[in-house]
mmCIF file of C-alpha atoms in Angstrom:
data_model
loop_
_atom_site.group_PDB
_atom_site.id
_atom_site.type_symbol
_atom_site.label_atom_id
_atom_site.label_comp_id
_atom_site.label_asym_id
_atom_site.label_seq_id
_atom_site.Cartn_x
_atom_site.Cartn_y
_atom_site.Cartn_z
ATOM 1 C CA UNK A 44 76.625 104.225 122.769
ATOM 2 C CA UNK A 45 73.432 103.071 123.523
ATOM 3 C CA UNK A 46 70.007 102.806 121.615
ATOM 4 C CA UNK A 47 67.182 104.546 122.852
ATOM 5 C CA UNK A 48 65.022 101.891 123.713
ATOM 6 C CA UNK A 49 61.473 102.889 124.557
ATOM 7 C CA UNK A 50 57.779 101.496 124.550
ATOM 8 C CA UNK A 51 54.939 104.205 123.894
ATOM 9 C CA UNK A 52 51.731 103.607 126.210
ATOM 10 C CA UNK A 53 49.028 105.707 124.546
ATOM 11 C CA UNK A 54 48.901 108.865 122.836
ATOM 12 C CA UNK A 55 52.248 110.849 124.069
ATOM 13 C CA UNK A 56 52.935 108.760 126.708
ATOM 14 C CA UNK A 57 56.959 107.236 126.482
ATOM 15 C CA UNK A 58 58.186 104.730 128.933
ATOM 16 C CA UNK A 59 61.769 104.854 128.619
ATOM 17 C CA UNK A 60 63.586 101.851 129.655
ATOM 18 C CA UNK A 61 66.735 102.542 131.170
ATOM 19 C CA UNK A 62 67.718 99.376 133.287
ATOM 20 C CA UNK A 63 69.435 96.628 132.260
ATOM 21 C CA UNK A 64 72.995 96.033 130.242
ATOM 22 C CA UNK A 65 72.532 97.027 126.464
ATOM 23 C CA UNK A 66 73.552 94.387 123.966
ATOM 24 C CA UNK A 67 75.076 97.540 121.899
ATOM 25 C CA UNK A 68 77.406 98.717 124.315
ATOM 26 C CA UNK A 69 78.335 94.964 125.020
ATOM 27 C CA UNK A 70 79.046 94.295 121.514
ATOM 28 C CA UNK A 71 81.334 97.704 121.158
ATOM 29 C CA UNK A 72 82.867 95.898 124.184
ATOM 30 C CA UNK A 73 83.594 92.820 122.207
ATOM 31 C CA UNK A 74 84.669 94.386 119.170
ATOM 32 C CA UNK A 75 87.062 96.322 121.200
ATOM 33 C CA UNK A 76 88.344 92.803 122.881
ATOM 34 C CA UNK A 77 88.577 91.476 119.304
ATOM 35 C CA UNK A 78 90.803 94.160 117.869
ATOM 36 C CA UNK A 79 93.408 94.040 120.468
ATOM 37 C CA UNK A 80 93.422 90.837 120.860
ATOM 38 C CA UNK A 81 94.173 90.038 116.985
ATOM 39 C CA UNK A 82 96.849 92.601 117.291
ATOM 40 C CA UNK A 83 98.748 91.400 120.345
ATOM 41 C CA UNK A 84 101.884 90.375 119.405
ATOM 42 C CA UNK A 85 102.248 91.836 116.104
ATOM 43 C CA UNK A 86 104.022 95.063 117.229
ATOM 44 C CA UNK B 68 49.294 132.892 115.518
ATOM 45 C CA UNK B 69 49.143 130.247 112.935
ATOM 46 C CA UNK B 70 48.091 126.449 113.945
ATOM 47 C CA UNK B 71 51.544 125.350 112.905
ATOM 48 C CA UNK B 72 53.269 126.907 115.579
ATOM 49 C CA UNK B 73 50.630 125.654 118.558
ATOM 50 C CA UNK B 74 51.460 122.310 116.837
ATOM 51 C CA UNK B 75 55.293 122.948 117.082
ATOM 52 C CA UNK B 76 55.293 124.232 120.837
ATOM 53 C CA UNK B 77 53.559 120.572 121.551
ATOM 54 C CA UNK B 78 56.320 118.804 119.337
ATOM 55 C CA UNK B 79 58.979 121.085 121.659
ATOM 56 C CA UNK B 80 57.383 120.145 124.832
ATOM 57 C CA UNK B 81 57.149 116.631 124.240
ATOM 58 C CA UNK B 82 60.643 116.071 123.218
ATOM 59 C CA UNK B 83 61.954 118.177 126.348
ATOM 60 C CA UNK B 84 59.311 115.960 128.512
ATOM 61 C CA UNK B 85 61.048 112.644 127.081
ATOM 62 C CA UNK B 86 64.446 113.501 128.739
ATOM 63 C CA UNK B 87 65.017 110.943 131.682
ATOM 64 C CA UNK B 88 68.509 112.642 132.582
ATOM 65 C CA UNK B 89 68.672 116.005 131.285
ATOM 66 C CA UNK B 90 71.514 116.668 132.782
ATOM 67 C CA UNK B 91 73.394 113.179 132.649
ATOM 68 C CA UNK B 92 75.865 114.129 129.914
ATOM 69 C CA UNK B 93 77.106 117.205 131.525
ATOM 70 C CA UNK B 94 77.738 114.935 134.622
ATOM 71 C CA UNK B 95 79.170 112.250 132.873
ATOM 72 C CA UNK B 96 81.582 114.284 130.685
ATOM 73 C CA UNK B 97 84.381 115.057 133.316
ATOM 74 C CA UNK B 98 84.295 111.373 134.034
ATOM 75 C CA UNK B 99 84.934 110.272 130.146
ATOM 76 C CA UNK B 100 88.012 112.873 130.136
ATOM 77 C CA UNK B 101 89.111 111.394 133.707
ATOM 78 C CA UNK B 102 89.150 107.843 131.813
ATOM 79 C CA UNK B 103 90.437 109.304 129.030
ATOM 80 C CA UNK B 104 94.038 110.935 131.203
ATOM 81 C CA UNK B 105 93.919 107.269 133.174
ATOM 82 C CA UNK B 106 93.855 105.066 129.621
ATOM 83 C CA UNK B 107 96.928 107.548 128.293
ATOM 84 C CA UNK B 108 98.902 106.712 131.512
ATOM 85 C CA UNK B 109 98.193 102.765 130.980
ATOM 86 C CA UNK B 110 99.389 103.278 127.327
ATOM 87 C CA UNK B 111 102.664 104.874 128.241
ATOM 88 C CA UNK B 112 102.846 102.225 131.206
ATOM 89 C CA UNK B 113 102.283 99.335 129.054
ATOM 90 C CA UNK B 114 104.868 101.147 125.947
ATOM 91 C CA UNK B 115 107.698 101.599 128.794
ATOM 92 C CA UNK B 116 107.603 97.626 129.501
ATOM 93 C CA UNK B 117 106.698 96.369 126.086
ATOM 94 C CA UNK B 118 110.198 95.044 125.556
ATOM 95 C CA UNK B 119 109.785 92.963 128.834
ATOM 96 C CA UNK B 120 109.236 89.494 128.491
ATOM 97 C CA UNK B 121 106.708 89.884 131.261
ATOM 98 C CA UNK B 122 104.422 92.073 128.518
ATOM 99 C CA UNK B 123 102.967 89.416 127.190
ATOM 100 C CA UNK B 124 101.350 86.982 129.523
ATOM 101 C CA UNK B 125 100.736 90.473 131.636
ATOM 102 C CA UNK B 126 98.744 91.477 128.472
ATOM 103 C CA UNK B 127 96.287 88.595 128.259
ATOM 104 C CA UNK B 128 95.653 88.558 131.773
ATOM 105 C CA UNK B 129 94.742 92.469 131.471
ATOM 106 C CA UNK B 130 92.523 91.864 128.158
ATOM 107 C CA UNK B 131 90.587 88.922 129.943
ATOM 108 C CA UNK B 132 90.187 90.752 133.145
ATOM 109 C CA UNK B 133 89.377 93.903 131.309
ATOM 110 C CA UNK B 134 86.405 92.587 129.413
ATOM 111 C CA UNK B 135 84.836 90.914 132.786
ATOM 112 C CA UNK B 136 85.653 94.050 134.219
ATOM 113 C CA UNK B 137 83.673 96.023 131.666
ATOM 114 C CA UNK B 138 80.516 93.444 132.506
ATOM 115 C CA UNK B 139 80.587 93.925 136.276
ATOM 116 C CA UNK B 140 81.501 97.585 135.863
ATOM 117 C CA UNK B 141 78.449 98.057 133.448
ATOM 118 C CA UNK B 142 76.318 96.339 135.953
ATOM 119 C CA UNK B 143 76.860 98.200 138.870
ATOM 120 C CA UNK B 144 77.055 101.589 137.228
ATOM 121 C CA UNK B 145 73.377 100.849 135.629
ATOM 122 C CA UNK B 146 72.052 100.386 139.237
ATOM 123 C CA UNK B 147 73.202 103.608 139.817
ATOM 124 C CA UNK B 148 75.717 102.454 142.405
ATOM 125 C CA UNK B 149 78.402 105.223 142.297
ATOM 126 C CA UNK B 150 80.517 104.824 144.875
ATOM 127 C CA UNK B 151 81.148 101.341 144.115
ATOM 128 C CA UNK B 152 81.485 101.969 140.086
ATOM 129 C CA UNK B 153 83.808 104.642 139.954
ATOM 130 C CA UNK B 154 87.184 102.623 141.453
ATOM 131 C CA UNK B 155 86.028 100.051 139.049
ATOM 132 C CA UNK B 156 86.259 102.151 135.879
ATOM 133 C CA UNK B 157 89.079 104.026 137.130
ATOM 134 C CA UNK B 158 90.792 100.552 137.095
ATOM 135 C CA UNK B 159 88.965 99.499 133.495
ATOM 136 C CA UNK B 160 90.401 102.841 131.993
ATOM 137 C CA UNK B 161 94.043 102.499 133.036
ATOM 138 C CA UNK B 162 93.921 98.600 131.792
ATOM 139 C CA UNK B 163 92.356 99.372 128.692
ATOM 140 C CA UNK B 164 95.429 101.724 128.427
ATOM 141 C CA UNK B 165 97.727 99.076 128.720
ATOM 142 C CA UNK B 166 95.943 96.494 126.659
ATOM 143 C CA UNK B 167 95.907 99.514 123.749
ATOM 144 C CA UNK B 168 99.912 99.806 124.174
ATOM 145 C CA UNK B 169 100.614 96.829 121.534
ATOM 146 C CA UNK B 170 98.307 98.349 118.647
ATOM 147 C CA UNK B 171 99.954 101.825 119.343
ATOM 148 C CA UNK B 172 103.516 100.306 119.535
ATOM 149 C CA UNK B 173 102.289 98.316 116.281
ATOM 150 C CA UNK B 174 101.130 101.825 114.824
ATOM 151 C CA UNK B 175 104.189 103.484 115.527
ATOM 152 C CA UNK B 176 106.020 100.890 113.761
ATOM 153 C CA UNK B 177 104.502 100.603 110.666
ATOM 154 C CA UNK B 178 103.211 104.968 110.318
ATOM 155 C CA UNK B 179 105.219 106.494 112.938
ATOM 156 C CA UNK B 180 104.509 108.166 115.896
ATOM 157 C CA UNK B 181 102.254 110.653 113.901
ATOM 158 C CA UNK B 182 99.649 108.226 113.316
ATOM 159 C CA UNK B 183 98.893 107.810 117.424
ATOM 160 C CA UNK B 184 98.605 111.971 117.231
ATOM 161 C CA UNK B 185 96.359 112.059 114.124
ATOM 162 C CA UNK B 186 94.255 109.465 115.479
ATOM 163 C CA UNK B 187 93.966 110.994 118.870
ATOM 164 C CA UNK B 188 93.151 114.395 117.139
ATOM 165 C CA UNK B 189 90.728 112.882 114.773
ATOM 166 C CA UNK B 190 89.113 111.659 117.948
ATOM 167 C CA UNK B 191 88.926 114.882 119.824
ATOM 168 C CA UNK B 192 87.639 116.722 116.603
ATOM 169 C CA UNK B 193 84.789 114.230 116.206
ATOM 170 C CA UNK B 194 84.129 114.460 119.810
ATOM 171 C CA UNK B 195 84.151 118.534 119.979
ATOM 172 C CA UNK B 196 81.617 118.435 116.860
ATOM 173 C CA UNK B 197 79.372 115.814 118.142
ATOM 174 C CA UNK B 198 78.799 117.642 121.354
ATOM 175 C CA UNK B 199 77.457 120.362 119.568
ATOM 176 C CA UNK B 200 75.232 118.860 116.800
ATOM 177 C CA UNK B 201 74.374 115.554 118.657
ATOM 178 C CA UNK B 202 72.959 117.566 121.588
ATOM 179 C CA UNK B 203 70.641 119.417 118.987
ATOM 180 C CA UNK B 204 69.734 116.363 117.031
ATOM 181 C CA UNK B 205 65.691 115.925 116.249
ATOM 182 C CA UNK B 206 64.169 112.716 117.438
ATOM 183 C CA UNK B 207 63.595 111.441 113.634
ATOM 184 C CA UNK B 208 67.553 112.155 112.809
ATOM 185 C CA UNK B 209 68.488 110.734 116.266
ATOM 186 C CA UNK B 210 66.168 107.611 115.864
ATOM 187 C CA UNK B 211 67.076 107.301 112.547
ATOM 188 C CA UNK B 212 70.899 107.102 112.873
ATOM 189 C CA UNK B 213 70.232 104.818 115.932
ATOM 190 C CA UNK B 214 69.054 102.515 113.803
ATOM 191 C CA UNK B 215 72.091 102.664 111.111
ATOM 192 C CA UNK B 216 74.529 102.208 113.878
ATOM 193 C CA UNK B 217 72.658 99.387 115.401
ATOM 194 C CA UNK B 218 72.379 97.345 112.426
ATOM 195 C CA UNK B 219 76.176 98.687 111.395
ATOM 196 C CA UNK B 220 77.907 97.686 114.659
ATOM 197 C CA UNK B 221 75.969 94.077 114.072
ATOM 198 C CA UNK B 222 77.288 93.808 110.549
ATOM 199 C CA UNK B 223 80.906 94.587 111.699
ATOM 200 C CA UNK B 224 81.119 91.775 114.489
ATOM 201 C CA UNK B 225 79.495 89.554 111.729
ATOM 202 C CA UNK B 226 82.758 91.054 109.230
ATOM 203 C CA UNK B 227 84.833 90.570 112.139
ATOM 204 C CA UNK B 228 84.076 86.920 112.975
ATOM 205 C CA UNK B 229 84.411 86.385 109.214
ATOM 206 C CA UNK B 230 87.711 87.897 108.980
ATOM 207 C CA UNK B 231 88.821 85.996 112.522
ATOM 208 C CA UNK B 232 87.602 82.593 110.923
ATOM 209 C CA UNK B 233 89.089 83.507 106.898
ATOM 210 C CA UNK B 234 92.586 84.168 108.731
ATOM 211 C CA UNK B 235 93.069 81.226 110.109
ATOM 212 C CA UNK B 236 92.695 79.230 106.540
ATOM 213 C CA UNK B 237 93.459 82.311 104.058
ATOM 214 C CA UNK B 238 95.464 84.539 106.577
ATOM 215 C CA UNK B 239 96.927 86.928 103.187
ATOM 216 C CA UNK B 240 93.591 87.510 102.086
ATOM 217 C CA UNK B 241 91.501 88.527 105.493
ATOM 218 C CA UNK B 242 94.436 89.833 107.578
ATOM 219 C CA UNK B 243 95.625 92.495 105.491
ATOM 220 C CA UNK B 244 94.895 94.377 102.334
ATOM 221 C CA UNK B 245 91.545 95.008 101.116
ATOM 222 C CA UNK B 246 89.481 93.381 103.850
ATOM 223 C CA UNK B 247 91.018 94.848 106.622
ATOM 224 C CA UNK B 248 91.166 98.283 104.884
ATOM 225 C CA UNK B 249 87.178 97.969 104.322
ATOM 226 C CA UNK B 250 86.532 96.498 107.984
ATOM 227 C CA UNK B 251 88.881 99.412 109.519
ATOM 228 C CA UNK B 252 87.210 102.253 107.249
ATOM 229 C CA UNK B 253 83.989 100.590 108.116
ATOM 230 C CA UNK B 254 84.236 101.024 111.688
ATOM 231 C CA UNK B 255 85.521 104.116 111.520
ATOM 232 C CA UNK B 256 82.462 105.893 109.908
ATOM 233 C CA UNK B 257 80.245 103.601 112.297
ATOM 234 C CA UNK B 258 82.094 105.010 115.594
ATOM 235 C CA UNK B 259 81.805 108.676 114.104
ATOM 236 C CA UNK B 260 77.802 108.020 113.917
ATOM 237 C CA UNK B 261 77.678 106.243 116.963
ATOM 238 C CA UNK B 262 79.537 109.348 118.957
ATOM 239 C CA UNK B 263 76.987 111.731 117.592
ATOM 240 C CA UNK B 264 74.425 108.978 118.640
ATOM 241 C CA UNK B 265 75.804 109.377 122.260
ATOM 242 C CA UNK B 266 74.896 112.511 122.776
ATOM 243 C CA UNK B 267 71.224 112.098 121.659
ATOM 244 C CA UNK B 268 70.718 108.838 123.344
ATOM 245 C CA UNK B 269 72.301 109.613 126.490
ATOM 246 C CA UNK B 270 69.360 111.868 128.014
ATOM 247 C CA UNK B 271 66.747 109.962 126.766
ATOM 248 C CA UNK B 272 68.076 106.629 128.230
ATOM 249 C CA UNK B 273 69.989 107.057 131.647
ATOM 250 C CA UNK B 274 68.682 108.814 134.605
ATOM 251 C CA UNK B 275 70.805 111.447 136.012
ATOM 252 C CA UNK B 276 72.074 109.193 138.558
ATOM 253 C CA UNK B 277 73.563 107.087 135.807
ATOM 254 C CA UNK B 278 76.168 109.171 134.657
ATOM 255 C CA UNK B 279 79.028 106.391 135.400
ATOM 256 C CA UNK B 280 77.053 104.181 133.346
ATOM 257 C CA UNK B 281 76.746 106.882 130.395
ATOM 258 C CA UNK B 282 80.454 107.760 130.720
ATOM 259 C CA UNK B 283 81.082 104.320 130.479
ATOM 260 C CA UNK B 284 79.098 104.138 127.349
ATOM 261 C CA UNK B 285 80.812 107.286 125.554
ATOM 262 C CA UNK B 286 84.273 106.258 126.926
ATOM 263 C CA UNK B 287 83.963 102.960 125.232
ATOM 264 C CA UNK B 288 82.685 104.827 121.724
ATOM 265 C CA UNK B 289 85.682 107.027 121.846
ATOM 266 C CA UNK B 290 87.971 104.466 122.525
ATOM 267 C CA UNK B 291 87.005 102.217 119.816
ATOM 268 C CA UNK B 292 86.830 105.034 117.418
ATOM 269 C CA UNK B 293 90.505 105.727 118.124
ATOM 270 C CA UNK B 294 91.413 102.488 117.698
ATOM 271 C CA UNK B 295 89.453 102.028 114.264
ATOM 272 C CA UNK B 296 91.314 105.407 113.174
ATOM 273 C CA UNK B 297 94.493 103.511 114.332
ATOM 274 C CA UNK B 298 93.709 100.187 112.315
ATOM 275 C CA UNK B 299 92.662 102.610 109.494
ATOM 276 C CA UNK B 300 95.923 104.091 109.250
ATOM 277 C CA UNK B 301 97.811 100.820 109.637
ATOM 278 C CA UNK B 302 95.980 99.203 107.318
ATOM 279 C CA UNK B 303 96.372 101.928 104.381
ATOM 280 C CA UNK B 304 100.358 102.133 105.409
ATOM 281 C CA UNK B 305 100.530 98.345 105.404
ATOM 282 C CA UNK B 306 99.036 98.792 101.499
ATOM 283 C CA UNK B 307 101.580 101.302 100.611
#
């Protein structure tokens, strides 16, 4: 999962910025971590 | 020919030229599937040793190691260094499966083995529908959904922090019942939205050679969806 990050420069010219770690993906990773951590040992 | 047809053609051209990685989804999908197979193997491995006293220490090492591995693999995959990223992602998938075994065992205990099958089938059906509809999404719908999912996941993280802290002081109020059901339901809807969004955003933000970074993002979405469906089933069964 990654939000489309982009900057527009002039009419019709779109510059995409795929480099760098994605905060949304990192949050999804933390959500997974939190769920698994909290359910550890409850089984 | 009416003027509006020219306009549509210009819009169509602009949309197709906006793709930075037109083949990235097709390149990433086999690796997402491979990751799922390794995850299932890791889960079975974890379930087979869950009664062993070595399980819990190993679980914590795996969970923390997995979090670190995620950021390392993501960073390497984004640079397009696929030869290094691939074995890291394979290990990440296997360890994720192992760390999932606690939640899966809990779901089996609370709601039966059928709950795991239901969550897996529901995740698979979402994937099939998302792969068809997500690719056809218009820019306006895709960007609007992107905004909703971004805000939603920030809201989910805040709710989970509230649950974590609230659970220390009032465990009955925050860790079970209505609050858990609300978080699990919200997370499920959110990651269904994210599943559709992946097929729209991937060709627009990842170049073709960054297919492993795309695969990692998509894999994470479906694992989270599976986890939240399981949490939802557990929360419903616990209320009965």
